Amino acid sequence: MLKQIDQDSLIIVNEETCQQIVSDAEAFTAVQDIFAAMARDDAYNFPVIREAIGYADALYGFKSGFDKAGKTLGVKSGGYWPGNANKGLTNHQSTVFLFDPDTGRLQALVAGNYLTAVRTAASSAVSINALARSDAKVLGMVGAGHQSTFQLRAAVRQRAFEKVVAWNPHPEMLPRLQSVAEELGIDFEAVDREVLGAQADVIITITSAFEPLLKAEWIKPGTHLACMGTDTVGKQEVASALVAQATVFTDEVAQSISLGEAQHGIAEGLIGEQDITPIGKVLNGDHVGRKSDEEITLFDGTGVGLQDLAVACVVAKAAREQGLGTLAAL
Ligand code: NAD
């Protein structure tokens, strides 16, 4: 017998609908709330699995967690398929599964590619909102790939930025970032790294680098850095001396020290785990955050599964309310 489909049935939301219904502002709030819940121990991430599967050169894995306060339980599953571009598909592929924490029933299947970019941009935006100087005017962008335009759009909502200065190891990628800055009505200038450091009040790094791209001596006092590209063992975007010089915040300390930007400062003995503060503590009022206009603050945004679940939850709820997505019975 066919199962009855009703409002409580599983909802399936595709990429196009995700783009249609999740705004930067909603993603910001969802990510801010989940960082705060993590710092209160109301929400926690389960150990991450990521494996080279020995087929199609693919990396496959899952990130999972539970937010007791928001009643969000689920998993983001997917990874990286380097051959996809030749097939007209995105190399990064992911899907979020949300479960009812009271019963374990599958509640929602939400496409995860667009949401990954939105939740990553929301993460650095939360850090800028909490830690950047209020008079920040110049935004420095290091990186010009897929994530960079999302980062730029979310960042400019946090401060009255008047100018974007940008550098990328592959300069031919910069015009796409420039066109987004122009669309947002902000001056854009491609510069070298020393100039970027000398001008920027806030710097976002979002590259796949495995070596430091920014030196400590290039960064001026009072800068806030959001280091977003380093999410794997071995990756690195800024000098470990800069991490040691800065006051370091993160989404999750366990990831920051093992696979985030702080991994190198830790390995070299320049900083200890106790020097890294979960940003949720600042959001909850348990840490003051920036202490002076001269302090360099650095957010090590490693990316946690609960961010994905939080924005997927926003999407699933909105899709049900607006009659979007597809209802199905398992
Ligand atoms: P992309 O492939 O679209 O762009 C890659 C960027 O890195 C470009 O700016 C490119 O010029 C630069 N780059 C490539 N190879 C490099 C190298 N060897 N050295 C230095 N720079 C190099 O990638 P994307 O989707 O924009 O993602 C950028 C980074 O962000 C990746 O490392 C990705 O893993 C990471 N990421 C992090 C999170 C998080 O939550 N922290 C989430 C998504 C992606």
Short mmCIF file of C-alpha atoms and ligand atoms in Angstrom, two decimals:
data_model
loop_
_atom_site.label_atom_id
_atom_site.label_comp_id
_atom_site.label_asym_id
_atom_site.label_seq_id
_atom_site.Cartn_x
_atom_site.Cartn_y
_atom_site.Cartn_z
CA MET A 1 0.00 0.00 0.00
CA LEU A 2 1.31 3.48 -0.88
CA LYS A 3 2.09 5.66 2.15
CA GLN A 4 0.08 8.84 2.61
CA ILE A 5 2.04 12.04 1.90
CA ASP A 6 1.27 14.86 4.31
CA GLN A 7 2.92 17.98 5.76
CA ASP A 8 5.05 15.86 8.09
CA SER A 9 6.48 13.78 5.25
CA LEU A 10 10.10 13.89 4.16
CA ILE A 11 10.86 17.06 2.17
CA ILE A 12 13.41 17.10 -0.65
CA VAL A 13 14.89 20.49 -1.55
CA ASN A 14 17.06 20.91 -4.65
CA GLU A 15 19.94 23.34 -5.34
CA GLU A 16 17.75 25.86 -7.20
CA THR A 17 15.24 26.08 -4.36
CA CYS A 18 18.06 26.50 -1.81
CA GLN A 19 19.37 29.47 -3.82
CA GLN A 20 15.87 30.89 -4.01
CA ILE A 21 15.01 30.73 -0.31
CA VAL A 22 18.10 31.17 1.86
CA SER A 23 19.30 34.74 2.30
CA ASP A 24 22.71 35.85 3.61
CA ALA A 25 20.95 37.31 6.64
CA GLU A 26 19.22 34.02 7.50
CA ALA A 27 22.44 32.05 7.04
CA PHE A 28 24.26 34.56 9.27
CA THR A 29 21.74 34.16 12.08
CA ALA A 30 21.71 30.36 11.80
CA VAL A 31 25.52 30.13 11.92
CA GLN A 32 25.82 32.69 14.72
CA ASP A 33 23.26 30.78 16.80
CA ILE A 34 24.97 27.44 16.24
CA PHE A 35 28.42 28.82 17.23
CA ALA A 36 26.82 30.19 20.41
CA ALA A 37 25.11 26.84 21.11
CA MET A 38 28.42 24.97 20.60
CA ALA A 39 30.14 27.23 23.15
CA ARG A 40 27.33 26.54 25.67
CA ASP A 41 27.75 22.77 25.07
CA ASP A 42 24.17 22.69 23.78
CA ALA A 43 25.42 21.47 20.41
CA TYR A 44 28.35 19.32 19.37
CA ASN A 45 29.93 17.93 16.23
CA PHE A 46 30.67 14.23 15.87
CA PRO A 47 34.06 13.03 14.60
CA VAL A 48 34.50 13.80 10.90
CA ILE A 49 35.08 10.98 8.40
CA ARG A 50 36.92 11.81 5.16
CA GLU A 51 38.41 9.05 3.02
CA ALA A 52 40.09 8.70 -0.35
CA ILE A 53 37.85 5.93 -1.68
CA GLY A 54 40.30 4.66 -4.29
CA TYR A 55 37.84 5.31 -7.12
CA ALA A 56 37.43 8.31 -9.45
CA ASP A 57 40.16 10.05 -7.39
CA ALA A 58 37.32 10.94 -5.03
CA LEU A 59 37.43 12.08 -1.42
CA TYR A 60 34.23 11.09 0.34
CA GLY A 61 33.07 11.66 3.88
CA PHE A 62 30.51 12.92 6.34
CA LYS A 63 30.14 15.62 8.94
CA SER A 64 27.49 15.12 11.57
CA GLY A 65 26.28 16.64 14.80
CA PHE A 66 23.42 17.39 17.16
CA ASP A 67 22.06 20.70 18.37
CA LYS A 68 19.99 19.94 21.45
CA ALA A 69 18.80 23.54 21.77
CA GLY A 70 17.63 23.84 18.16
CA LYS A 71 16.67 20.14 17.94
CA THR A 72 18.74 19.66 14.82
CA LEU A 73 20.19 16.22 14.14
CA GLY A 74 21.73 15.21 10.85
CA VAL A 75 24.64 14.64 8.56
CA LYS A 76 26.22 16.29 5.54
CA SER A 77 27.62 13.68 3.22
CA GLY A 78 29.69 14.20 0.12
CA GLY A 79 33.17 15.20 -0.91
CA TYR A 80 35.34 16.04 -3.87
CA TRP A 81 35.27 14.45 -7.33
CA PRO A 82 38.04 16.10 -9.41
CA GLY A 83 36.71 14.70 -12.71
CA ASN A 84 33.29 16.31 -12.35
CA ALA A 85 34.18 19.57 -14.10
CA ASN A 86 34.64 17.62 -17.36
CA LYS A 87 31.12 16.25 -16.92
CA GLY A 88 29.63 19.70 -16.40
CA LEU A 89 29.22 19.10 -12.66
CA THR A 90 30.66 20.85 -9.59
CA ASN A 91 33.71 19.04 -8.17
CA HIS A 92 32.45 19.48 -4.60
CA GLN A 93 29.22 17.54 -4.09
CA SER A 94 27.22 17.27 -0.88
CA THR A 95 23.75 16.54 0.48
CA VAL A 96 22.36 17.22 3.95
CA PHE A 97 20.10 14.70 5.72
CA LEU A 98 18.06 15.99 8.67
CA PHE A 99 16.47 13.60 11.16
CA ASP A 100 13.75 14.08 13.80
CA PRO A 101 15.73 13.87 17.09
CA ASP A 102 12.64 12.54 18.88
CA THR A 103 12.07 9.58 16.57
CA GLY A 104 15.06 9.22 14.23
CA ARG A 105 12.79 9.59 11.16
CA LEU A 106 14.32 11.26 8.11
CA GLN A 107 12.76 14.73 7.86
CA ALA A 108 14.60 16.45 5.03
CA LEU A 109 17.02 15.87 2.17
CA VAL A 110 18.59 19.18 1.21
CA ALA A 111 21.08 19.84 -1.61
CA GLY A 112 24.33 20.95 0.01
CA ASN A 113 26.52 22.61 -2.62
CA TYR A 114 25.12 26.15 -2.49
CA LEU A 115 24.57 25.86 1.26
CA THR A 116 28.26 25.03 1.82
CA ALA A 117 29.31 28.32 0.25
CA VAL A 118 26.63 30.29 2.09
CA ARG A 119 27.40 28.81 5.51
CA THR A 120 31.16 29.31 5.02
CA ALA A 121 30.61 32.95 4.09
CA ALA A 122 28.29 33.35 7.08
CA SER A 123 31.03 32.01 9.34
CA SER A 124 33.61 34.65 8.39
CA ALA A 125 30.85 37.29 8.46
CA VAL A 126 30.00 36.32 12.05
CA SER A 127 33.67 36.73 12.95
CA ILE A 128 33.87 40.16 11.27
CA ASN A 129 30.73 41.27 13.04
CA ALA A 130 32.05 40.12 16.43
CA LEU A 131 35.76 40.98 16.12
CA ALA A 132 36.59 43.58 13.45
CA ARG A 133 37.09 47.22 14.43
CA SER A 134 33.83 49.11 14.03
CA ASP A 135 35.57 51.71 11.80
CA ALA A 136 36.92 49.11 9.33
CA LYS A 137 36.83 50.58 5.80
CA VAL A 138 39.07 48.44 3.59
CA LEU A 139 38.44 44.74 2.98
CA GLY A 140 41.34 42.59 1.76
CA MET A 141 40.53 39.45 -0.20
CA VAL A 142 43.16 36.73 -0.67
CA GLY A 143 41.59 34.17 -2.99
CA ALA A 144 39.31 34.46 -5.99
CA GLY A 145 37.80 30.99 -6.44
CA HIS A 146 34.24 29.73 -6.07
CA GLN A 147 33.89 30.63 -2.38
CA SER A 148 35.39 34.10 -2.66
CA THR A 149 32.36 35.91 -4.10
CA PHE A 150 30.12 34.46 -1.37
CA GLN A 151 32.67 35.62 1.21
CA LEU A 152 32.70 39.12 -0.24
CA ARG A 153 28.91 39.44 -0.34
CA ALA A 154 28.51 38.32 3.28
CA ALA A 155 31.43 40.45 4.57
CA VAL A 156 30.22 43.76 3.15
CA ARG A 157 27.03 43.44 5.18
CA GLN A 158 29.05 43.67 8.42
CA ARG A 159 30.94 46.96 8.11
CA ALA A 160 30.78 50.12 5.96
CA PHE A 161 33.54 48.94 3.61
CA GLU A 162 34.51 51.54 1.00
CA LYS A 163 37.14 49.55 -0.88
CA VAL A 164 38.19 45.99 -1.66
CA VAL A 165 41.87 45.24 -2.21
CA ALA A 166 42.49 41.77 -3.62
CA TRP A 167 45.31 39.39 -4.43
CA ASN A 168 45.17 35.88 -5.82
CA PRO A 169 47.93 33.43 -6.75
CA HIS A 170 46.15 33.10 -10.10
CA PRO A 171 45.49 36.76 -11.07
CA GLU A 172 43.37 35.76 -14.07
CA MET A 173 40.64 34.73 -11.58
CA LEU A 174 40.32 38.23 -10.06
CA PRO A 175 37.89 39.83 -12.59
CA ARG A 176 35.00 37.69 -11.30
CA LEU A 177 35.58 39.03 -7.78
CA GLN A 178 35.92 42.54 -9.18
CA SER A 179 32.55 42.30 -10.92
CA VAL A 180 30.86 41.32 -7.65
CA ALA A 181 32.53 44.25 -5.82
CA GLU A 182 31.33 46.59 -8.57
CA GLU A 183 27.83 45.12 -8.40
CA LEU A 184 27.91 45.90 -4.65
CA GLY A 185 29.04 49.47 -5.39
CA ILE A 186 32.47 49.11 -3.75
CA ASP A 187 35.79 50.24 -5.27
CA PHE A 188 38.05 47.34 -6.23
CA GLU A 189 41.80 47.25 -6.70
CA ALA A 190 44.07 44.30 -7.50
CA VAL A 191 47.23 44.82 -5.42
CA ASP A 192 50.28 42.92 -4.28
CA ARG A 193 50.28 41.26 -0.89
CA GLU A 194 52.32 43.90 0.95
CA VAL A 195 49.94 46.63 -0.19
CA LEU A 196 46.96 44.48 0.75
CA GLY A 197 48.33 44.06 4.28
CA ALA A 198 49.17 47.76 4.57
CA GLN A 199 45.67 48.89 3.51
CA ALA A 200 43.23 46.27 4.75
CA ASP A 201 41.36 46.58 8.05
CA VAL A 202 39.80 43.15 7.54
CA ILE A 203 41.35 40.31 5.51
CA ILE A 204 39.61 37.16 4.33
CA THR A 205 41.82 34.31 3.08
CA ILE A 206 39.98 31.68 1.02
CA THR A 207 42.47 29.68 -1.04
CA SER A 208 43.65 26.08 -1.34
CA ALA A 209 47.19 27.07 -0.31
CA PHE A 210 49.64 24.70 1.34
CA GLU A 211 52.12 27.45 2.21
CA PRO A 212 51.85 30.81 3.95
CA LEU A 213 50.66 33.55 1.59
CA LEU A 214 50.75 36.39 4.16
CA LYS A 215 53.72 37.34 6.35
CA ALA A 216 53.26 38.72 9.87
CA GLU A 217 55.19 41.93 9.09
CA TRP A 218 52.77 42.86 6.27
CA ILE A 219 49.74 43.05 8.59
CA LYS A 220 48.97 46.34 10.31
CA PRO A 221 47.85 46.64 13.96
CA GLY A 222 44.10 46.39 14.47
CA THR A 223 43.49 44.08 11.51
CA HIS A 224 40.95 41.28 11.72
CA LEU A 225 41.76 38.19 9.64
CA ALA A 226 39.26 35.49 8.76
CA CYS A 227 41.29 32.51 7.56
CA MET A 228 38.76 30.31 5.79
CA GLY A 229 40.67 28.17 3.30
CA THR A 230 42.56 25.87 5.66
CA ASP A 231 40.29 22.94 6.39
CA THR A 232 42.68 20.01 5.94
CA VAL A 233 45.91 18.74 7.49
CA GLY A 234 48.86 20.39 5.70
CA LYS A 235 47.01 23.40 4.27
CA GLN A 236 48.21 26.87 5.34
CA GLU A 237 47.36 30.43 4.29
CA VAL A 238 49.24 32.72 6.71
CA ALA A 239 52.58 32.59 8.51
CA SER A 240 52.49 30.80 11.84
CA ALA A 241 54.25 33.86 13.31
CA LEU A 242 51.12 35.87 12.42
CA VAL A 243 48.89 33.31 14.14
CA ALA A 244 51.16 33.54 17.20
CA GLN A 245 51.00 37.34 17.17
CA ALA A 246 47.20 37.46 16.85
CA THR A 247 44.44 36.75 19.33
CA VAL A 248 42.98 33.58 17.86
CA PHE A 249 39.32 32.60 17.72
CA THR A 250 37.75 29.63 15.98
CA ASP A 251 34.54 27.75 15.30
CA GLU A 252 35.84 24.58 17.00
CA VAL A 253 39.13 24.33 18.89
CA ALA A 254 39.61 20.60 18.16
CA GLN A 255 39.56 21.28 14.41
CA SER A 256 41.57 24.49 14.65
CA ILE A 257 44.55 22.74 16.25
CA SER A 258 44.43 19.64 14.03
CA LEU A 259 43.37 20.77 10.55
CA GLY A 260 42.80 24.53 10.75
CA GLU A 261 45.13 27.48 10.32
CA ALA A 262 46.39 27.09 13.90
CA GLN A 263 47.75 23.56 13.23
CA HIS A 264 51.16 24.97 12.21
CA GLY A 265 51.55 27.36 15.16
CA ILE A 266 50.63 24.45 17.44
CA ALA A 267 53.06 22.03 15.75
CA GLU A 268 55.86 24.60 15.98
CA GLY A 269 55.11 25.25 19.65
CA LEU A 270 54.35 28.94 19.01
CA ILE A 271 50.86 28.73 20.52
CA GLY A 272 48.93 26.29 22.70
CA GLU A 273 45.35 25.08 22.62
CA GLN A 274 44.59 27.41 25.55
CA ASP A 275 45.41 30.41 23.32
CA ILE A 276 42.44 29.66 21.03
CA THR A 277 38.94 30.81 21.97
CA PRO A 278 35.70 29.46 20.49
CA ILE A 279 33.97 32.44 18.88
CA GLY A 280 30.74 31.29 20.52
CA LYS A 281 32.20 32.44 23.85
CA VAL A 282 32.38 35.98 22.46
CA LEU A 283 28.84 35.70 21.11
CA ASN A 284 27.61 34.47 24.50
CA GLY A 285 29.36 37.30 26.35
CA ASP A 286 31.80 34.90 28.07
CA HIS A 287 34.84 36.42 26.33
CA VAL A 288 35.35 40.09 25.60
CA GLY A 289 36.61 39.49 22.03
CA ARG A 290 38.71 42.38 20.68
CA LYS A 291 40.37 44.28 23.54
CA SER A 292 41.88 47.24 21.70
CA ASP A 293 42.06 49.00 18.32
CA GLU A 294 45.68 47.81 17.97
CA GLU A 295 45.04 44.13 18.58
CA ILE A 296 45.23 41.74 15.61
CA THR A 297 42.39 39.24 15.77
CA LEU A 298 42.32 36.06 13.69
CA PHE A 299 39.36 33.76 13.13
CA ASP A 300 40.31 30.22 12.15
CA GLY A 301 37.17 29.13 10.28
CA THR A 302 37.58 25.39 9.85
CA GLY A 303 34.00 24.55 8.89
CA VAL A 304 31.86 22.28 11.08
CA GLY A 305 28.95 20.01 10.21
CA LEU A 306 26.56 21.85 12.53
CA GLN A 307 26.85 24.94 10.28
CA ASP A 308 25.52 22.85 7.39
CA LEU A 309 22.73 21.37 9.46
CA ALA A 310 21.73 24.81 10.76
CA VAL A 311 21.32 26.37 7.30
CA ALA A 312 19.69 23.21 5.92
CA CYS A 313 17.17 23.49 8.73
CA VAL A 314 16.36 27.07 7.68
CA VAL A 315 15.84 25.85 4.10
CA ALA A 316 13.67 22.86 5.03
CA LYS A 317 11.43 25.01 7.24
CA ALA A 318 11.04 27.76 4.64
CA ALA A 319 10.37 25.23 1.87
CA ARG A 320 7.56 23.62 3.90
CA GLU A 321 6.07 27.02 4.71
CA GLN A 322 6.25 28.25 1.11
CA GLY A 323 5.07 25.00 -0.48
CA LEU A 324 8.41 24.52 -2.25
CA GLY A 325 10.44 21.32 -2.55
CA THR A 326 9.01 17.84 -3.00
CA LEU A 327 7.25 15.86 -0.29
CA ALA A 328 7.87 12.12 -0.27
CA ALA A 329 7.19 9.09 1.90
CA LEU A 330 9.90 6.51 2.59
P1 NAD B 1 38.40 27.02 -5.88
O1 NAD B 1 39.06 25.80 -6.43
O2 NAD B 1 37.22 27.58 -6.56
O3 NAD B 1 39.49 28.22 -5.74
C1 NAD B 1 40.76 27.92 -5.19
C2 NAD B 1 41.44 29.19 -4.73
O4 NAD B 1 42.73 28.85 -4.20
C3 NAD B 1 41.73 30.17 -5.83
O5 NAD B 1 41.83 31.46 -5.27
C4 NAD B 1 43.08 29.70 -6.37
O6 NAD B 1 43.78 30.73 -7.04
C5 NAD B 1 43.76 29.33 -5.07
N1 NAD B 1 44.74 28.25 -5.22
C6 NAD B 1 44.63 27.12 -5.93
N2 NAD B 1 45.73 26.36 -5.77
C7 NAD B 1 46.55 27.04 -4.94
C8 NAD B 1 47.83 26.79 -4.39
N3 NAD B 1 48.49 25.68 -4.66
N4 NAD B 1 48.36 27.71 -3.56
C9 NAD B 1 47.69 28.83 -3.26
N5 NAD B 1 46.47 29.13 -3.74
C10 NAD B 1 45.91 28.24 -4.56
O7 NAD B 1 38.09 26.66 -4.36
P2 NAD B 1 36.97 27.30 -3.40
O8 NAD B 1 35.73 26.48 -3.51
O9 NAD B 1 36.90 28.75 -3.60
O10 NAD B 1 37.59 26.94 -1.96
C11 NAD B 1 38.74 27.64 -1.50
C12 NAD B 1 39.25 26.95 -0.25
O11 NAD B 1 38.27 27.04 0.78
C13 NAD B 1 39.55 25.47 -0.42
O12 NAD B 1 40.78 25.20 0.23
C14 NAD B 1 38.42 24.79 0.30
O13 NAD B 1 38.78 23.51 0.80
C15 NAD B 1 38.16 25.77 1.41
N6 NAD B 1 36.84 25.70 2.03
C16 NAD B 1 36.76 25.89 3.37
C17 NAD B 1 35.54 25.86 4.00
C18 NAD B 1 35.44 26.11 5.49
O14 NAD B 1 34.38 25.93 6.07
N7 NAD B 1 36.49 26.57 6.11
C19 NAD B 1 34.37 25.57 3.27
C20 NAD B 1 34.48 25.41 1.89
C21 NAD B 1 35.72 25.47 1.28
#
